[in-house]
Amino acid sequence: MNALLARYRDSLSPALRRYYRASLWPSLLFIALAVLHKWAIRLPGLTLPVRLALVLAPVLCMAWLFACYLRFLRDCDELERRIELDALAWAAGSGLLASLVAVFLLDAGVVAWPARQVAGVSGLLLVGGYGLARMLLRRRYP
C-alpha cells in the first residue's frame, strides 16, 4: 500500500503537490464548520447575526480553497492548465445542462423534488463532472 501511495505521490507535478498541501487546511476547516452549522441550526436561541455567521463561514472556506486552486492554475505548466480548464468547462457545461433539465422537469410538474435536494445534487454533479472530465482528460494527455 505504501508503495502505491509513493508511486502516486511521485507521479504528481510539483504544482499539484503544493495545491494538495495548501488545500488541506481550508478543506478540513470547511468540514468542521459544515458540521458545526448542522448542529447549531438546531439550537433555538441563536440570534440572526450568529446564524448568518454560521452560514457564511463555510462559504469563506470554499473561497479560500478557490484561491488555492487559482494559485495552482497559475503555477502549473501549459498542458496541466489546459487539462484543468477543459475539465472545468466540461463540468460547468454538464452541470448547466443537468440544472436546466431539473428546472424544466420541476416546471412541468413531472417531479416534485425539494429545493435543498436539487441544490445539493447540482453541486455534486458539478464536482463529479469535474472529477470525471479531469480523469478522462488525464488519460487523453499522458
C-alpha positions as protocol buffer text, in pm:
chain_id: "A"
residue {
  index: 1
  type: MET
  ca { x: 0 y: 0 z: 0 }
}
residue {
  index: 2
  type: ASN
  ca { x: 283 y: 239 z: 85 }
}
residue {
  index: 3
  type: ALA
  ca { x: 448 y: 167 z: -250 }
}
residue {
  index: 4
  type: LEU
  ca { x: 123 y: 250 z: -428 }
}
residue {
  index: 5
  type: LEU
  ca { x: 89 y: 580 z: -241 }
}
residue {
  index: 6
  type: ALA
  ca { x: 455 y: 663 z: -305 }
}
residue {
  index: 7
  type: ARG
  ca { x: 411 y: 595 z: -677 }
}
residue {
  index: 8
  type: TYR
  ca { x: 103 y: 819 z: -683 }
}
residue {
  index: 9
  type: ARG
  ca { x: 282 y: 1097 z: -495 }
}
residue {
  index: 10
  type: ASP
  ca { x: 580 y: 1077 z: -730 }
}
residue {
  index: 11
  type: SER
  ca { x: 351 y: 1100 z: -1034 }
}
residue {
  index: 12
  type: LEU
  ca { x: 210 y: 1436 z: -918 }
}
residue {
  index: 13
  type: SER
  ca { x: 352 y: 1757 z: -1054 }
}
residue {
  index: 14
  type: PRO
  ca { x: 518 y: 1992 z: -803 }
}
residue {
  index: 15
  type: ALA
  ca { x: 234 y: 2243 z: -853 }
}
residue {
  index: 16
  type: LEU
  ca { x: -29 y: 1980 z: -777 }
}
residue {
  index: 17
  type: ARG
  ca { x: 159 y: 1866 z: -466 }
}
residue {
  index: 18
  type: ARG
  ca { x: 171 y: 2228 z: -343 }
}
residue {
  index: 19
  type: TYR
  ca { x: -201 y: 2263 z: -417 }
}
residue {
  index: 20
  type: TYR
  ca { x: -283 y: 1950 z: -218 }
}
residue {
  index: 21
  type: ARG
  ca { x: -79 y: 2077 z: 77 }
}
residue {
  index: 22
  type: ALA
  ca { x: -232 y: 2426 z: 55 }
}
residue {
  index: 23
  type: SER
  ca { x: -588 y: 2295 z: 27 }
}
residue {
  index: 24
  type: LEU
  ca { x: -566 y: 2070 z: 333 }
}
residue {
  index: 25
  type: TRP
  ca { x: -646 y: 2339 z: 595 }
}
residue {
  index: 26
  type: PRO
  ca { x: -936 y: 2506 z: 410 }
}
residue {
  index: 27
  type: SER
  ca { x: -1087 y: 2162 z: 339 }
}
residue {
  index: 28
  type: LEU
  ca { x: -1065 y: 2046 z: 699 }
}
residue {
  index: 29
  type: LEU
  ca { x: -1195 y: 2378 z: 826 }
}
residue {
  index: 30
  type: PHE
  ca { x: -1485 y: 2361 z: 579 }
}
residue {
  index: 31
  type: ILE
  ca { x: -1583 y: 2015 z: 705 }
}
residue {
  index: 32
  type: ALA
  ca { x: -1564 y: 2126 z: 1068 }
}
residue {
  index: 33
  type: LEU
  ca { x: -1770 y: 2440 z: 1002 }
}
residue {
  index: 34
  type: ALA
  ca { x: -2028 y: 2246 z: 799 }
}
residue {
  index: 35
  type: VAL
  ca { x: -2073 y: 2001 z: 1088 }
}
residue {
  index: 36
  type: LEU
  ca { x: -2093 y: 2293 z: 1333 }
}
residue {
  index: 37
  type: HIS
  ca { x: -2351 y: 2460 z: 1109 }
}
residue {
  index: 38
  type: LYS
  ca { x: -2570 y: 2147 z: 1101 }
}
residue {
  index: 39
  type: TRP
  ca { x: -2551 y: 2120 z: 1480 }
}
residue {
  index: 40
  type: ALA
  ca { x: -2601 y: 2491 z: 1551 }
}
residue {
  index: 41
  type: ILE
  ca { x: -2906 y: 2548 z: 1331 }
}
residue {
  index: 42
  type: ARG
  ca { x: -3099 y: 2313 z: 1558 }
}
residue {
  index: 43
  type: LEU
  ca { x: -3040 y: 2540 z: 1858 }
}
residue {
  index: 44
  type: PRO
  ca { x: -3347 y: 2757 z: 1916 }
}
residue {
  index: 45
  type: GLY
  ca { x: -3181 y: 3051 z: 2094 }
}
residue {
  index: 46
  type: LEU
  ca { x: -2939 y: 3167 z: 1825 }
}
residue {
  index: 47
  type: THR
  ca { x: -2971 y: 3524 z: 1708 }
}
residue {
  index: 48
  type: LEU
  ca { x: -2981 y: 3620 z: 1343 }
}
residue {
  index: 49
  type: PRO
  ca { x: -2621 y: 3753 z: 1328 }
}
residue {
  index: 50
  type: VAL
  ca { x: -2489 y: 3428 z: 1477 }
}
residue {
  index: 51
  type: ARG
  ca { x: -2694 y: 3222 z: 1230 }
}
residue {
  index: 52
  type: LEU
  ca { x: -2566 y: 3437 z: 945 }
}
residue {
  index: 53
  type: ALA
  ca { x: -2206 y: 3391 z: 1059 }
}
residue {
  index: 54
  type: LEU
  ca { x: -2256 y: 3013 z: 1076 }
}
residue {
  index: 55
  type: VAL
  ca { x: -2399 y: 3013 z: 725 }
}
residue {
  index: 56
  type: LEU
  ca { x: -2123 y: 3226 z: 573 }
}
residue {
  index: 57
  type: ALA
  ca { x: -1822 y: 3067 z: 748 }
}
residue {
  index: 58
  type: PRO
  ca { x: -1813 y: 2753 z: 526 }
}
residue {
  index: 59
  type: VAL
  ca { x: -1853 y: 2976 z: 221 }
}
residue {
  index: 60
  type: LEU
  ca { x: -1542 y: 3168 z: 322 }
}
residue {
  index: 61
  type: CYS
  ca { x: -1351 y: 2840 z: 349 }
}
residue {
  index: 62
  type: MET
  ca { x: -1460 y: 2749 z: -3 }
}
residue {
  index: 63
  type: ALA
  ca { x: -1341 y: 3091 z: -123 }
}
residue {
  index: 64
  type: TRP
  ca { x: -1005 y: 3020 z: 41 }
}
residue {
  index: 65
  type: LEU
  ca { x: -995 y: 2684 z: -134 }
}
residue {
  index: 66
  type: PHE
  ca { x: -1081 y: 2851 z: -465 }
}
residue {
  index: 67
  type: ALA
  ca { x: -794 y: 3096 z: -416 }
}
residue {
  index: 68
  type: CYS
  ca { x: -562 y: 2798 z: -361 }
}
residue {
  index: 69
  type: TYR
  ca { x: -692 y: 2645 z: -685 }
}
residue {
  index: 70
  type: LEU
  ca { x: -631 y: 2967 z: -878 }
}
residue {
  index: 71
  type: ARG
  ca { x: -276 y: 2976 z: -741 }
}
residue {
  index: 72
  type: PHE
  ca { x: -234 y: 2616 z: -859 }
}
residue {
  index: 73
  type: LEU
  ca { x: -356 y: 2711 z: -1208 }
}
residue {
  index: 74
  type: ARG
  ca { x: -103 y: 2993 z: -1216 }
}
residue {
  index: 75
  type: ASP
  ca { x: 183 y: 2764 z: -1112 }
}
residue {
  index: 76
  type: CYS
  ca { x: 117 y: 2462 z: -1335 }
}
residue {
  index: 77
  type: ASP
  ca { x: 254 y: 2407 z: -1685 }
}
residue {
  index: 78
  type: GLU
  ca { x: 59 y: 2459 z: -2008 }
}
residue {
  index: 79
  type: LEU
  ca { x: -63 y: 2103 z: -2051 }
}
residue {
  index: 80
  type: GLU
  ca { x: -178 y: 2070 z: -1691 }
}
residue {
  index: 81
  type: ARG
  ca { x: -351 y: 2409 z: -1713 }
}
residue {
  index: 82
  type: ARG
  ca { x: -529 y: 2303 z: -2030 }
}
residue {
  index: 83
  type: ILE
  ca { x: -646 y: 1979 z: -1869 }
}
residue {
  index: 84
  type: GLU
  ca { x: -776 y: 2167 z: -1564 }
}
residue {
  index: 85
  type: LEU
  ca { x: -954 y: 2435 z: -1765 }
}
residue {
  index: 86
  type: ASP
  ca { x: -1107 y: 2178 z: -2002 }
}
residue {
  index: 87
  type: ALA
  ca { x: -1228 y: 1977 z: -1702 }
}
residue {
  index: 88
  type: LEU
  ca { x: -1383 y: 2290 z: -1551 }
}
residue {
  index: 89
  type: ALA
  ca { x: -1553 y: 2370 z: -1882 }
}
residue {
  index: 90
  type: TRP
  ca { x: -1693 y: 2018 z: -1915 }
}
residue {
  index: 91
  type: ALA
  ca { x: -1814 y: 2020 z: -1555 }
}
residue {
  index: 92
  type: ALA
  ca { x: -1979 y: 2360 z: -1594 }
}
residue {
  index: 93
  type: GLY
  ca { x: -2147 y: 2257 z: -1918 }
}
residue {
  index: 94
  type: SER
  ca { x: -2276 y: 1925 z: -1787 }
}
residue {
  index: 95
  type: GLY
  ca { x: -2387 y: 2087 z: -1460 }
}
residue {
  index: 96
  type: LEU
  ca { x: -2571 y: 2358 z: -1652 }
}
residue {
  index: 97
  type: LEU
  ca { x: -2746 y: 2101 z: -1869 }
}
residue {
  index: 98
  type: ALA
  ca { x: -2846 y: 1895 z: -1565 }
}
residue {
  index: 99
  type: SER
  ca { x: -2984 y: 2200 z: -1385 }
}
residue {
  index: 100
  type: LEU
  ca { x: -3174 y: 2301 z: -1699 }
}
residue {
  index: 101
  type: VAL
  ca { x: -3331 y: 1955 z: -1715 }
}
residue {
  index: 102
  type: ALA
  ca { x: -3422 y: 1981 z: -1346 }
}
residue {
  index: 103
  type: VAL
  ca { x: -3582 y: 2323 z: -1396 }
}
residue {
  index: 104
  type: PHE
  ca { x: -3793 y: 2202 z: -1687 }
}
residue {
  index: 105
  type: LEU
  ca { x: -3897 y: 1883 z: -1505 }
}
residue {
  index: 106
  type: LEU
  ca { x: -3994 y: 2084 z: -1196 }
}
residue {
  index: 107
  type: ASP
  ca { x: -4176 y: 2345 z: -1404 }
}
residue {
  index: 108
  type: ALA
  ca { x: -4375 y: 2081 z: -1592 }
}
residue {
  index: 109
  type: GLY
  ca { x: -4475 y: 1912 z: -1268 }
}
residue {
  index: 110
  type: VAL
  ca { x: -4318 y: 1582 z: -1374 }
}
residue {
  index: 111
  type: VAL
  ca { x: -4117 y: 1565 z: -1049 }
}
residue {
  index: 112
  type: ALA
  ca { x: -4157 y: 1730 z: -711 }
}
residue {
  index: 113
  type: TRP
  ca { x: -3807 y: 1750 z: -567 }
}
residue {
  index: 114
  type: PRO
  ca { x: -3739 y: 1977 z: -268 }
}
residue {
  index: 115
  type: ALA
  ca { x: -3518 y: 2278 z: -344 }
}
residue {
  index: 116
  type: ARG
  ca { x: -3250 y: 2170 z: -94 }
}
residue {
  index: 117
  type: GLN
  ca { x: -3219 y: 1834 z: -270 }
}
residue {
  index: 118
  type: VAL
  ca { x: -3193 y: 1997 z: -614 }
}
residue {
  index: 119
  type: ALA
  ca { x: -2922 y: 2236 z: -493 }
}
residue {
  index: 120
  type: GLY
  ca { x: -2725 y: 1955 z: -330 }
}
residue {
  index: 121
  type: VAL
  ca { x: -2745 y: 1727 z: -632 }
}
residue {
  index: 122
  type: SER
  ca { x: -2645 y: 2009 z: -868 }
}
residue {
  index: 123
  type: GLY
  ca { x: -2337 y: 2078 z: -656 }
}
residue {
  index: 124
  type: LEU
  ca { x: -2247 y: 1710 z: -656 }
}
residue {
  index: 125
  type: LEU
  ca { x: -2295 y: 1698 z: -1034 }
}
residue {
  index: 126
  type: LEU
  ca { x: -2052 y: 1986 z: -1076 }
}
residue {
  index: 127
  type: VAL
  ca { x: -1786 y: 1825 z: -858 }
}
residue {
  index: 128
  type: GLY
  ca { x: -1843 y: 1479 z: -1005 }
}
residue {
  index: 129
  type: GLY
  ca { x: -1841 y: 1613 z: -1360 }
}
residue {
  index: 130
  type: TYR
  ca { x: -1513 y: 1791 z: -1292 }
}
residue {
  index: 131
  type: GLY
  ca { x: -1356 y: 1477 z: -1146 }
}
residue {
  index: 132
  type: LEU
  ca { x: -1474 y: 1257 z: -1432 }
}
residue {
  index: 133
  type: ALA
  ca { x: -1366 y: 1504 z: -1700 }
}
residue {
  index: 134
  type: ARG
  ca { x: -1029 y: 1551 z: -1533 }
}
residue {
  index: 135
  type: MET
  ca { x: -973 y: 1177 z: -1514 }
}
residue {
  index: 136
  type: LEU
  ca { x: -1063 y: 1127 z: -1881 }
}
residue {
  index: 137
  type: LEU
  ca { x: -851 y: 1421 z: -1995 }
}
residue {
  index: 138
  type: ARG
  ca { x: -550 y: 1297 z: -1796 }
}
residue {
  index: 139
  type: ARG
  ca { x: -580 y: 967 z: -1981 }
}
residue {
  index: 140
  type: ARG
  ca { x: -600 y: 1153 z: -2311 }
}
residue {
  index: 141
  type: TYR
  ca { x: -289 y: 1361 z: -2243 }
}
residue {
  index: 142
  type: PRO
  ca { x: -44 y: 1126 z: -2069 }
}
